[in-house]
Coordinates of C-alpha atoms in Angstrom, one line a residue:
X1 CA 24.2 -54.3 -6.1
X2 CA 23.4 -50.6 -5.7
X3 CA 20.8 -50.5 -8.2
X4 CA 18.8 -53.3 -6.4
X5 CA 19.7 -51.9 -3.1
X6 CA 18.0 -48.4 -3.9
X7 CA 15.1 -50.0 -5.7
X8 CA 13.1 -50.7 -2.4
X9 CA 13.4 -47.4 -1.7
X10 CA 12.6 -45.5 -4.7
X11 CA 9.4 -47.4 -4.9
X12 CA 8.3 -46.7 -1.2
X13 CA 8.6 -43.1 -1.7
X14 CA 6.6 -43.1 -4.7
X15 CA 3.7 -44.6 -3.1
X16 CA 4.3 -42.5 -0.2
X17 CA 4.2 -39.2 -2.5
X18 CA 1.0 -40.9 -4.1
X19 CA -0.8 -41.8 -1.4
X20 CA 0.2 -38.0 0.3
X21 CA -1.3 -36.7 -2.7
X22 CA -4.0 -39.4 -3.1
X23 CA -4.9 -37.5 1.1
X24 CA -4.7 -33.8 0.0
X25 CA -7.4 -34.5 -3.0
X26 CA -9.7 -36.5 -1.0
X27 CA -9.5 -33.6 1.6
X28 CA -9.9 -30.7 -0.9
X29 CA -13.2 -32.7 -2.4
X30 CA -14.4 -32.7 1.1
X31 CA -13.9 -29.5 1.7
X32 CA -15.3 -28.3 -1.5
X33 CA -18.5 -30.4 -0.8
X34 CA -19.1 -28.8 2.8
X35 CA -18.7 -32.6 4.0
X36 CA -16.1 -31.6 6.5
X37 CA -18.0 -28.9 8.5
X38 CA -19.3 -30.7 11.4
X39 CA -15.7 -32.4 12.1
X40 CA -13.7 -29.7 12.0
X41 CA -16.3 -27.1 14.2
X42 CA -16.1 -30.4 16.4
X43 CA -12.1 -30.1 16.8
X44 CA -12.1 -26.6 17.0
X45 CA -14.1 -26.2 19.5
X46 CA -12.4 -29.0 21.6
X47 CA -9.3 -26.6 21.5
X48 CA -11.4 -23.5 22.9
X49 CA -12.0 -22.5 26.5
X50 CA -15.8 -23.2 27.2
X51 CA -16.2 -20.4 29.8
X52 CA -15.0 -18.5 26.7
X53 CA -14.5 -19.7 22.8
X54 CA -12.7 -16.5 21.5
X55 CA -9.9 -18.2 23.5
X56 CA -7.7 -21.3 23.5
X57 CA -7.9 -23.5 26.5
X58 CA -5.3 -23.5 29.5
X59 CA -3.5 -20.4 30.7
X60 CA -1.7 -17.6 29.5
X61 CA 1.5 -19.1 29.2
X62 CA 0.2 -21.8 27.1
X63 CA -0.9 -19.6 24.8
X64 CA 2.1 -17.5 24.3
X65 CA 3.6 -21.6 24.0
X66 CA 0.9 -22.1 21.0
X67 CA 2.4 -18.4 19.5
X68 CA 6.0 -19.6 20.1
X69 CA 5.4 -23.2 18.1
X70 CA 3.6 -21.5 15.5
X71 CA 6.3 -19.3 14.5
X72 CA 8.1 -22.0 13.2
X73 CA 6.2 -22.8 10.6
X74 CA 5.9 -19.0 9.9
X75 CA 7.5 -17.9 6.5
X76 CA 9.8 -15.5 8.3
X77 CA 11.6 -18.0 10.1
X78 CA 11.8 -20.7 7.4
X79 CA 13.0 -18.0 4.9
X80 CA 15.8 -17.7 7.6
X81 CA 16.3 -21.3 8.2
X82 CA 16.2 -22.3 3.9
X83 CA 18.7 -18.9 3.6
X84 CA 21.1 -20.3 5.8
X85 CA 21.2 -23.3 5.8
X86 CA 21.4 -22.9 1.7
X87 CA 24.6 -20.6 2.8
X88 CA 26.3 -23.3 4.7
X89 CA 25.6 -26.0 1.9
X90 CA 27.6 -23.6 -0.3
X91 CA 30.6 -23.1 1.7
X92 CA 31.0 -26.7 2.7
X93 CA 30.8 -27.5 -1.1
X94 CA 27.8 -29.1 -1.3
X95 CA 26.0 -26.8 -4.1
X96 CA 23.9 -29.8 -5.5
X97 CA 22.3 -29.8 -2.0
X98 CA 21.6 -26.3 -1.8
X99 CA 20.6 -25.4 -5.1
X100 CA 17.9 -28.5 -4.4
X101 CA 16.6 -27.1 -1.2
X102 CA 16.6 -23.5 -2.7
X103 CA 14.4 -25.2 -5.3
X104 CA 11.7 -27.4 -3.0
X105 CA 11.5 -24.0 -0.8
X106 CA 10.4 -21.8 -3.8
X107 CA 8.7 -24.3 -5.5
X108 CA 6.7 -24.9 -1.6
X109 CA 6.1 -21.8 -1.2
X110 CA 4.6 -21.2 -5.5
X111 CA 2.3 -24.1 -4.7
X112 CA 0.9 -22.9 -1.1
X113 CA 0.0 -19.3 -3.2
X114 CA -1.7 -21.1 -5.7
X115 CA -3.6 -23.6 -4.0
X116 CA -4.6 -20.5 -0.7
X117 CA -6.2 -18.6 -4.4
X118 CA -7.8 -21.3 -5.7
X119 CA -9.9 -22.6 -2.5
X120 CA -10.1 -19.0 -1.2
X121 CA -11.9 -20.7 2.0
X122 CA -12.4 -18.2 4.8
X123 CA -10.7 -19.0 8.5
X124 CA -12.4 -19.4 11.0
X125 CA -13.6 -16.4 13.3
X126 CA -11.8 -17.6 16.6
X127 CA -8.3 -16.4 16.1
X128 CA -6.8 -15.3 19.6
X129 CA -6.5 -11.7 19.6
X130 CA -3.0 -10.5 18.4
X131 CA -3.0 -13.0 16.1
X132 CA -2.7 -11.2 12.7
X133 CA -3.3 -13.6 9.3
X134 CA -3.4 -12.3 5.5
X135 CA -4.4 -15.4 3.4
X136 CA -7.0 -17.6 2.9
X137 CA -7.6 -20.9 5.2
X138 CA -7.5 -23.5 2.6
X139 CA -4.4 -25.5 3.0
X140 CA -2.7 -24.1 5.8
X141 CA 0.7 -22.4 4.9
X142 CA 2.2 -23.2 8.0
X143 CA 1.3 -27.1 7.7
X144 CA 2.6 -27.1 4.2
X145 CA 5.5 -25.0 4.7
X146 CA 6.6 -26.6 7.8
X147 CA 6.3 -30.2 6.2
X148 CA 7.7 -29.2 2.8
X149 CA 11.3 -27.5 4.2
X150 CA 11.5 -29.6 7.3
X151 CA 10.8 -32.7 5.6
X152 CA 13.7 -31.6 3.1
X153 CA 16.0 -30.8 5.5
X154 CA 16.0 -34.0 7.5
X155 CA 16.4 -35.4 3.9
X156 CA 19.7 -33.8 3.2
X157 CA 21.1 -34.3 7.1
X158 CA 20.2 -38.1 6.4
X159 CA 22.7 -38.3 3.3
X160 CA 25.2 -37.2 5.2
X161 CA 24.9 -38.7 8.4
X162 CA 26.0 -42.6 8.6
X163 CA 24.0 -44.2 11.3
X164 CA 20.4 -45.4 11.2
X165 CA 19.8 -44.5 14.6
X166 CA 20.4 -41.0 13.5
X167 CA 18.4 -41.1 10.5
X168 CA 15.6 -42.0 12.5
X169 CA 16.0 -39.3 15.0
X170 CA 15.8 -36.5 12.2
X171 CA 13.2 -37.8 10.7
X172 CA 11.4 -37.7 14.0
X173 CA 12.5 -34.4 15.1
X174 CA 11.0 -33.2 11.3
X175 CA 7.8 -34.8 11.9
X176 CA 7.4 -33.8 15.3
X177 CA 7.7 -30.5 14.7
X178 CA 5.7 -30.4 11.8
X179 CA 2.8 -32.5 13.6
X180 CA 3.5 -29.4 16.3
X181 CA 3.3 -26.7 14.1
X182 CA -0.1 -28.2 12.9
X183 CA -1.8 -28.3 15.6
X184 CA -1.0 -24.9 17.0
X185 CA -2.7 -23.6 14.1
X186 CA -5.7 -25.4 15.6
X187 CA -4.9 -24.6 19.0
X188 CA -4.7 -20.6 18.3
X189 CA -8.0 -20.5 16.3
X190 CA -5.8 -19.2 12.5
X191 CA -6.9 -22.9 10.5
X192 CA -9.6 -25.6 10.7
X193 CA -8.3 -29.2 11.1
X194 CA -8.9 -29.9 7.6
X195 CA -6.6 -26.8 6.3
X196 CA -4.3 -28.4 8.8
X197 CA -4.3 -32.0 7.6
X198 CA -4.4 -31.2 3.7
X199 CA -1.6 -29.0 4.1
X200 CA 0.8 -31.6 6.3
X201 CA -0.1 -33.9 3.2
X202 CA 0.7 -31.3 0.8
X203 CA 3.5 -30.5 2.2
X204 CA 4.7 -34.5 2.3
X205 CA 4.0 -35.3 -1.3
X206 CA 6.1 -32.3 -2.5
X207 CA 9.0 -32.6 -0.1
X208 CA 8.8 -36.5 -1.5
X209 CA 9.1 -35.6 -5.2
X210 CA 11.4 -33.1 -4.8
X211 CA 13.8 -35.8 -3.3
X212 CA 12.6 -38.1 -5.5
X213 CA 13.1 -35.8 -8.7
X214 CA 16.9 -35.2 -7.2
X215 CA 17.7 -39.0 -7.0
X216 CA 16.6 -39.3 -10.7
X217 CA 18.6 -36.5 -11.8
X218 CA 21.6 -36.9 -10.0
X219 CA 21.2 -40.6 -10.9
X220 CA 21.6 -40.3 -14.5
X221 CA 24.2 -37.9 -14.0
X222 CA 26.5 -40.0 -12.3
X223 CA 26.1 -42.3 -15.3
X224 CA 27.2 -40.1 -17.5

């Protein structure tokens, strides 16, 4: 009865991981091809005051907002957030758990390196002042970061929490703030909307087969 019951669900996330990938290659070829220039000067510029495009619309305190969001998809504060939450898993027994997010996190954070050096696409040259970046545009880190580890989290809070009405909520709250830390990237000028959208999908695809590569393993485990 479990098996059947799981079934539905195993298959969903595989053609959700497939079809995230399936989004991140169609992007990349774009990208590659120069056919998404005009779109995403388009959206940029939509985010930029018209009076003057070095900055963001709206006021000050919206920007210092956009800087606020952004840092949450920075690798600073996930490190912190994967670190301790890893930590707590520990104490509370639950090493399977943290071993598995220690795992997606590094494993994120290997394929964001490798994909920045492979596209090497410059950013573009509106970045609010202040603003400091190292890497290449091409995905976005903070897109891909933010999806992989936030993604994972809600996964593990879902396991342990029982009701669906919770479920839903973290899985919102994830996506939310994932969609969030996307588009502040746009907002502050550091990423075009197609670094942006490759790297929420990215991001997705590997958060899904890491959970999906868990169930698996801890599957045939249990049946031993």
């Amino acid at each position: 009865m479990l098996r059947k019951r799981l079934e539905p669900r195993i298959l969903a996330t595989i053609i959700a991981t497939a079809s995230a990938a399936w989004v991140f290659i169609a992007v990349a070829e774009d990208v590659v091809e120069g056919e998404t220039g005009a779109i995403d000067t388009a959206i940029l510029s939509a985010f930029r005051n018209p009076a003057d495009p070095a900055q963001p619309f709206g006021p000050p305190w919206l920007h210092e907002l956009g800087r606020d969001v952004t840092a949450l998809g920075s690798p600073g504060i996930l490190a912190f957030v994967v670190v301790a939450t890893a930590v707590f898993l520990l104490l509370a027994g639950r090493r399977r758990d943290s071993l598995f997010l220690t795992a997606a996190t590094v494993g994120g954070g290997l394929l964001t390196a490798v994909l920045k050096d492979a596209f090497a696409r410059p950013r573009p040259e509106f970045a609010l002042p202040g603003v400091h970046v190292f890497t290449t545009s091409f995905p976005s880190g903070h897109a891909l970061g933010s999806a992989a580890i936030y993604f994972t989290l809600a996964a593990l809070i879902t396991r342990i929490v029982p009701q669906p009405k919770l479920k839903t909520y973290v899985m919102g709250v994830a996506v939310f703030l994932t969609v969030l830390i996307g588009l502040s990237r746009i907002y502050l000028g550091l990423h075009w909307s197609s670094d942006v959208l490759a790297g929420w999908a990215a991001g997705a695809a590997w958060a899904l087969a890491c959970w999906l590569t868990a169930h698996v393993m801890e599957t045939r485990s249990n049946r031993l």
